[in-house]
Amino acid sequence: MGNIQKEVQVKLAKGLLDLIVLQFLSTQPMHGYQIITKIRKSYGVYFGPSTIYPLLAALEKKGLVNSQWNMNNERPRKTYNLTTQGQTMLNFTENTLNLLCQKIG
């Protein structure tokens, strides 16, 4: 992949990062490192903890996700879940994006 294509890929992923995180959380609860890893595997771009954790905090403040501490592992992990409001926002955003893509293409 050329530099221009990679740049476009990163910009699109960054612009849709809220949607990507909500989509991942719609399938299962996840902790921050899982989200970082899944983004890299799914989209080939890396967003580090300094991007993901503030985003998760902002989504939680908006009521789109909630969190709880999981103490089952060797160290505590904060696990994030999609709320009903988050699912509603995810559905709205996906529908809006689909309409936009139809108009472009």
CSV table of N, CA and C in Angstrom, one decimal:
chain,number,residue,atom,x,y,z
A,1,MET,N,0.8,-1.2,0.0
A,1,MET,CA,0.0,0.0,0.0
A,1,MET,C,0.9,1.2,0.0
A,2,GLY,N,0.6,2.2,-0.9
A,2,GLY,CA,1.3,3.4,-1.0
A,2,GLY,C,1.1,4.3,0.2
A,3,ASN,N,2.0,5.3,0.3
A,3,ASN,CA,1.9,6.3,1.4
A,3,ASN,C,0.6,7.1,1.4
A,4,ILE,N,0.1,7.4,0.3
A,4,ILE,CA,-1.2,8.2,0.2
A,4,ILE,C,-2.3,7.3,0.7
A,5,GLN,N,-2.4,6.1,0.2
A,5,GLN,CA,-3.4,5.2,0.6
A,5,GLN,C,-3.4,4.9,2.1
A,6,LYS,N,-2.2,4.8,2.7
A,6,LYS,CA,-2.1,4.6,4.1
A,6,LYS,C,-2.5,5.8,4.9
A,7,GLU,N,-2.2,7.0,4.4
A,7,GLU,CA,-2.6,8.2,5.0
A,7,GLU,C,-4.1,8.3,5.0
A,8,VAL,N,-4.8,8.0,3.9
A,8,VAL,CA,-6.2,8.0,3.8
A,8,VAL,C,-6.8,7.0,4.8
A,9,GLN,N,-6.2,5.8,4.9
A,9,GLN,CA,-6.7,4.8,5.8
A,9,GLN,C,-6.7,5.2,7.2
A,10,VAL,N,-5.6,5.9,7.6
A,10,VAL,CA,-5.4,6.4,9.0
A,10,VAL,C,-6.4,7.5,9.3
A,11,LYS,N,-6.6,8.4,8.3
A,11,LYS,CA,-7.5,9.5,8.5
A,11,LYS,C,-9.0,9.0,8.7
A,12,LEU,N,-9.3,8.0,7.8
A,12,LEU,CA,-10.7,7.5,7.9
A,12,LEU,C,-10.9,6.8,9.3
A,13,ALA,N,-9.9,6.0,9.7
A,13,ALA,CA,-10.0,5.2,10.9
A,13,ALA,C,-10.1,6.2,12.1
A,14,LYS,N,-9.3,7.3,12.0
A,14,LYS,CA,-9.3,8.3,13.1
A,14,LYS,C,-10.7,9.0,13.2
A,15,GLY,N,-11.2,9.4,12.0
A,15,GLY,CA,-12.5,10.0,12.0
A,15,GLY,C,-13.6,9.2,12.4
A,16,LEU,N,-13.5,7.9,12.3
A,16,LEU,CA,-14.6,7.0,12.6
A,16,LEU,C,-14.2,6.2,13.9
A,17,LEU,N,-13.3,6.6,14.7
A,17,LEU,CA,-12.8,5.9,15.8
A,17,LEU,C,-13.9,5.6,16.8
A,18,ASP,N,-14.8,6.6,17.1
A,18,ASP,CA,-15.9,6.4,18.0
A,18,ASP,C,-16.7,5.3,17.5
A,19,LEU,N,-17.1,5.3,16.3
A,19,LEU,CA,-17.9,4.2,15.7
A,19,LEU,C,-17.2,2.9,15.8
A,20,ILE,N,-16.0,2.8,15.5
A,20,ILE,CA,-15.2,1.6,15.5
A,20,ILE,C,-15.2,1.0,16.9
A,21,VAL,N,-15.0,1.8,17.9
A,21,VAL,CA,-15.0,1.4,19.3
A,21,VAL,C,-16.4,0.9,19.7
A,22,LEU,N,-17.4,1.7,19.4
A,22,LEU,CA,-18.8,1.3,19.7
A,22,LEU,C,-19.1,-0.1,19.1
A,23,GLN,N,-18.7,-0.2,17.8
A,23,GLN,CA,-19.0,-1.5,17.1
A,23,GLN,C,-18.3,-2.7,17.8
A,24,PHE,N,-17.1,-2.5,18.2
A,24,PHE,CA,-16.4,-3.6,18.9
A,24,PHE,C,-17.1,-3.9,20.2
A,25,LEU,N,-17.5,-2.9,20.9
A,25,LEU,CA,-18.2,-3.2,22.2
A,25,LEU,C,-19.6,-3.7,22.0
A,26,SER,N,-20.2,-3.6,20.9
A,26,SER,CA,-21.5,-4.2,20.6
A,26,SER,C,-21.4,-5.7,20.5
A,27,THR,N,-20.2,-6.2,20.3
A,27,THR,CA,-20.1,-7.7,20.2
A,27,THR,C,-19.7,-8.3,21.5
A,28,GLN,N,-19.0,-7.6,22.4
A,28,GLN,CA,-18.6,-8.1,23.7
A,28,GLN,C,-17.9,-7.0,24.5
A,29,PRO,N,-18.0,-7.2,25.8
A,29,PRO,CA,-17.2,-6.2,26.7
A,29,PRO,C,-15.7,-6.4,26.4
A,30,MET,N,-15.0,-5.3,26.5
A,30,MET,CA,-13.6,-5.3,26.2
A,30,MET,C,-12.8,-4.4,27.1
A,31,HIS,N,-11.6,-4.6,27.4
A,31,HIS,CA,-10.7,-3.6,28.0
A,31,HIS,C,-9.9,-2.9,27.0
A,32,GLY,N,-9.3,-1.8,27.4
A,32,GLY,CA,-8.6,-0.9,26.5
A,32,GLY,C,-7.6,-1.5,25.6
A,33,TYR,N,-6.8,-2.4,26.2
A,33,TYR,CA,-5.7,-3.0,25.4
A,33,TYR,C,-6.3,-4.0,24.3
A,34,GLN,N,-7.4,-4.6,24.6
A,34,GLN,CA,-8.1,-5.5,23.6
A,34,GLN,C,-8.6,-4.6,22.4
A,35,ILE,N,-9.1,-3.4,22.8
A,35,ILE,CA,-9.6,-2.5,21.7
A,35,ILE,C,-8.4,-2.1,20.8
A,36,ILE,N,-7.3,-1.7,21.5
A,36,ILE,CA,-6.1,-1.2,20.7
A,36,ILE,C,-5.7,-2.3,19.8
A,37,THR,N,-5.6,-3.6,20.3
A,37,THR,CA,-5.1,-4.7,19.5
A,37,THR,C,-6.1,-5.0,18.4
A,38,LYS,N,-7.4,-5.0,18.6
A,38,LYS,CA,-8.4,-5.3,17.6
A,38,LYS,C,-8.4,-4.3,16.5
A,39,ILE,N,-8.2,-3.0,16.8
A,39,ILE,CA,-8.1,-2.0,15.8
A,39,ILE,C,-6.9,-2.2,14.9
A,40,ARG,N,-5.8,-2.5,15.5
A,40,ARG,CA,-4.6,-2.8,14.7
A,40,ARG,C,-4.8,-4.0,13.8
A,41,LYS,N,-5.3,-5.1,14.3
A,41,LYS,CA,-5.6,-6.3,13.5
A,41,LYS,C,-6.6,-6.1,12.4
A,42,SER,N,-7.7,-5.4,12.7
A,42,SER,CA,-8.8,-5.2,11.8
A,42,SER,C,-8.5,-4.1,10.7
A,43,TYR,N,-7.8,-3.1,11.1
A,43,TYR,CA,-7.7,-1.9,10.2
A,43,TYR,C,-6.2,-1.6,9.8
A,44,GLY,N,-5.3,-2.3,10.4
A,44,GLY,CA,-3.9,-2.0,10.1
A,44,GLY,C,-3.3,-0.7,10.5
A,45,VAL,N,-4.0,-0.1,11.5
A,45,VAL,CA,-3.5,1.2,12.0
A,45,VAL,C,-3.4,1.1,13.5
A,46,TYR,N,-2.5,1.9,14.1
A,46,TYR,CA,-2.3,1.8,15.5
A,46,TYR,C,-2.7,3.1,16.2
A,47,PHE,N,-3.6,3.0,17.2
A,47,PHE,CA,-3.9,4.0,18.0
A,47,PHE,C,-3.6,3.6,19.4
A,48,GLY,N,-2.7,4.3,20.1
A,48,GLY,CA,-2.2,3.9,21.4
A,48,GLY,C,-3.1,4.3,22.5
A,49,PRO,N,-2.6,3.9,23.7
A,49,PRO,CA,-3.4,4.2,25.0
A,49,PRO,C,-3.7,5.7,25.1
A,50,SER,N,-2.8,6.6,24.7
A,50,SER,CA,-3.1,8.0,24.8
A,50,SER,C,-4.2,8.5,24.0
A,51,THR,N,-4.6,7.7,23.0
A,51,THR,CA,-5.8,8.0,22.1
A,51,THR,C,-7.0,7.3,22.6
A,52,ILE,N,-6.9,6.0,22.9
A,52,ILE,CA,-8.0,5.1,23.2
A,52,ILE,C,-8.6,5.4,24.6
A,53,TYR,N,-7.8,5.5,25.6
A,53,TYR,CA,-8.3,5.7,27.0
A,53,TYR,C,-9.1,7.0,27.1
A,54,PRO,N,-8.6,8.1,26.6
A,54,PRO,CA,-9.4,9.4,26.7
A,54,PRO,C,-10.7,9.2,25.9
A,55,LEU,N,-10.7,8.5,24.8
A,55,LEU,CA,-11.9,8.3,24.0
A,55,LEU,C,-12.9,7.5,24.8
A,56,LEU,N,-12.4,6.4,25.4
A,56,LEU,CA,-13.3,5.6,26.3
A,56,LEU,C,-13.9,6.4,27.4
A,57,ALA,N,-13.1,7.3,28.0
A,57,ALA,CA,-13.6,8.2,29.1
A,57,ALA,C,-14.7,9.1,28.6
A,58,ALA,N,-14.4,9.7,27.4
A,58,ALA,CA,-15.4,10.6,26.8
A,58,ALA,C,-16.7,9.9,26.5
A,59,LEU,N,-16.6,8.6,25.9
A,59,LEU,CA,-17.8,7.9,25.6
A,59,LEU,C,-18.6,7.5,26.9
A,60,GLU,N,-17.8,7.2,27.9
A,60,GLU,CA,-18.5,6.9,29.2
A,60,GLU,C,-19.2,8.2,29.8
A,61,LYS,N,-18.5,9.3,29.7
A,61,LYS,CA,-19.1,10.5,30.2
A,61,LYS,C,-20.4,10.9,29.4
A,62,LYS,N,-20.5,10.5,28.1
A,62,LYS,CA,-21.7,10.7,27.3
A,62,LYS,C,-22.8,9.7,27.6
A,63,GLY,N,-22.4,8.6,28.3
A,63,GLY,CA,-23.4,7.6,28.6
A,63,GLY,C,-23.5,6.5,27.6
A,64,LEU,N,-22.5,6.5,26.6
A,64,LEU,CA,-22.6,5.5,25.5
A,64,LEU,C,-21.9,4.2,25.9
A,65,VAL,N,-21.0,4.2,26.9
A,65,VAL,CA,-20.4,3.0,27.4
A,65,VAL,C,-20.4,3.1,28.9
A,66,ASN,N,-20.3,2.0,29.6
A,66,ASN,CA,-20.0,2.0,31.0
A,66,ASN,C,-18.9,1.1,31.3
A,67,SER,N,-18.3,1.2,32.5
A,67,SER,CA,-17.1,0.4,32.8
A,67,SER,C,-17.3,-0.3,34.2
A,68,GLN,N,-16.5,-1.3,34.3
A,68,GLN,CA,-16.4,-2.0,35.6
A,68,GLN,C,-15.1,-2.6,35.7
A,69,TRP,N,-14.6,-2.7,36.9
A,69,TRP,CA,-13.3,-3.3,37.2
A,69,TRP,C,-13.4,-4.8,37.2
A,70,ASN,N,-12.6,-5.5,36.5
A,70,ASN,CA,-12.5,-7.0,36.5
A,70,ASN,C,-11.3,-7.4,37.3
A,71,MET,N,-11.5,-8.0,38.4
A,71,MET,CA,-10.4,-8.4,39.3
A,71,MET,C,-10.0,-9.9,39.1
A,72,ASN,N,-10.5,-10.6,38.0
A,72,ASN,CA,-10.3,-12.0,37.8
A,72,ASN,C,-8.9,-12.3,37.4
A,73,ASN,N,-8.2,-11.4,36.8
A,73,ASN,CA,-6.8,-11.6,36.2
A,73,ASN,C,-5.8,-11.3,37.3
A,74,GLU,N,-4.5,-11.5,36.9
A,74,GLU,CA,-3.4,-11.2,37.8
A,74,GLU,C,-3.4,-9.7,38.2
A,75,ARG,N,-4.0,-8.9,37.4
A,75,ARG,CA,-4.0,-7.5,37.7
A,75,ARG,C,-5.4,-7.0,37.3
A,76,PRO,N,-5.9,-6.0,38.0
A,76,PRO,CA,-7.2,-5.4,37.7
A,76,PRO,C,-7.3,-4.8,36.3
A,77,ARG,N,-8.4,-5.0,35.6
A,77,ARG,CA,-8.6,-4.4,34.3
A,77,ARG,C,-10.0,-3.8,34.2
A,78,LYS,N,-10.0,-2.6,33.6
A,78,LYS,CA,-11.3,-1.9,33.5
A,78,LYS,C,-11.9,-2.4,32.2
A,79,THR,N,-13.1,-3.0,32.3
A,79,THR,CA,-13.8,-3.5,31.1
A,79,THR,C,-14.9,-2.6,30.8
A,80,TYR,N,-15.1,-2.3,29.5
A,80,TYR,CA,-16.1,-1.4,29.0
A,80,TYR,C,-17.2,-2.2,28.3
A,81,ASN,N,-18.4,-1.7,28.5
A,81,ASN,CA,-19.6,-2.3,27.9
A,81,ASN,C,-20.4,-1.2,27.2
A,82,LEU,N,-21.1,-1.6,26.1
A,82,LEU,CA,-22.0,-0.7,25.4
A,82,LEU,C,-23.3,-0.6,26.1
A,83,THR,N,-23.7,0.7,26.3
A,83,THR,CA,-25.0,0.9,27.0
A,83,THR,C,-26.1,0.9,25.9
A,84,THR,N,-27.4,0.9,26.4
A,84,THR,CA,-28.5,1.0,25.5
A,84,THR,C,-28.4,2.3,24.6
A,85,GLN,N,-28.1,3.4,25.3
A,85,GLN,CA,-27.9,4.6,24.6
A,85,GLN,C,-26.7,4.5,23.6
A,86,GLY,N,-25.7,3.8,23.9
A,86,GLY,CA,-24.6,3.6,23.0
A,86,GLY,C,-25.0,2.8,21.8
A,87,GLN,N,-25.8,1.8,22.0
A,87,GLN,CA,-26.3,1.0,20.9
A,87,GLN,C,-27.2,1.8,19.9
A,88,THR,N,-28.0,2.7,20.5
A,88,THR,CA,-28.9,3.6,19.7
A,88,THR,C,-28.0,4.5,18.9
A,89,MET,N,-27.0,5.1,19.5
A,89,MET,CA,-26.0,5.9,18.8
A,89,MET,C,-25.3,5.2,17.7
A,90,LEU,N,-24.9,4.0,18.0
A,90,LEU,CA,-24.2,3.1,17.0
A,90,LEU,C,-25.1,2.9,15.8
A,91,ASN,N,-26.4,2.5,16.0
A,91,ASN,CA,-27.3,2.3,14.9
A,91,ASN,C,-27.5,3.5,14.1
A,92,PHE,N,-27.7,4.7,14.8
A,92,PHE,CA,-27.9,5.9,14.1
A,92,PHE,C,-26.7,6.3,13.2
A,93,THR,N,-25.5,6.1,13.8
A,93,THR,CA,-24.3,6.5,13.1
A,93,THR,C,-24.1,5.6,11.9
A,94,GLU,N,-24.3,4.3,12.0
A,94,GLU,CA,-24.2,3.3,10.9
A,94,GLU,C,-25.1,3.6,9.8
A,95,ASN,N,-26.4,3.9,10.1
A,95,ASN,CA,-27.4,4.3,9.1
A,95,ASN,C,-27.0,5.6,8.4
A,96,THR,N,-26.5,6.6,9.1
A,96,THR,CA,-26.1,7.8,8.5
A,96,THR,C,-24.9,7.6,7.6
A,97,LEU,N,-24.0,6.8,8.0
A,97,LEU,CA,-22.8,6.5,7.2
A,97,LEU,C,-23.2,5.8,6.0
A,98,ASN,N,-24.1,4.8,6.1
A,98,ASN,CA,-24.5,4.1,4.9
A,98,ASN,C,-25.2,5.0,3.9
A,99,LEU,N,-26.0,5.9,4.4
A,99,LEU,CA,-26.7,6.9,3.4
A,99,LEU,C,-25.6,7.7,2.8
A,100,LEU,N,-24.7,8.2,3.5
A,100,LEU,CA,-23.6,9.0,2.9
A,100,LEU,C,-22.8,8.2,1.9
A,101,CYS,N,-22.5,7.0,2.1
A,101,CYS,CA,-21.8,6.2,1.2
A,101,CYS,C,-22.6,5.9,-0.1
A,102,GLN,N,-23.9,5.8,0.1
A,102,GLN,CA,-24.8,5.6,-1.1
A,102,GLN,C,-24.8,6.8,-2.0
A,103,LYS,N,-24.8,8.0,-1.4
A,103,LYS,CA,-24.8,9.2,-2.1
A,103,LYS,C,-23.4,9.5,-2.8
A,104,ILE,N,-22.4,9.0,-2.2
A,104,ILE,CA,-21.0,9.2,-2.8
A,104,ILE,C,-20.9,8.3,-4.0
A,105,GLY,N,-21.3,7.0,-3.8
A,105,GLY,CA,-21.1,6.0,-4.8
A,105,GLY,C,-22.2,5.8,-5.6
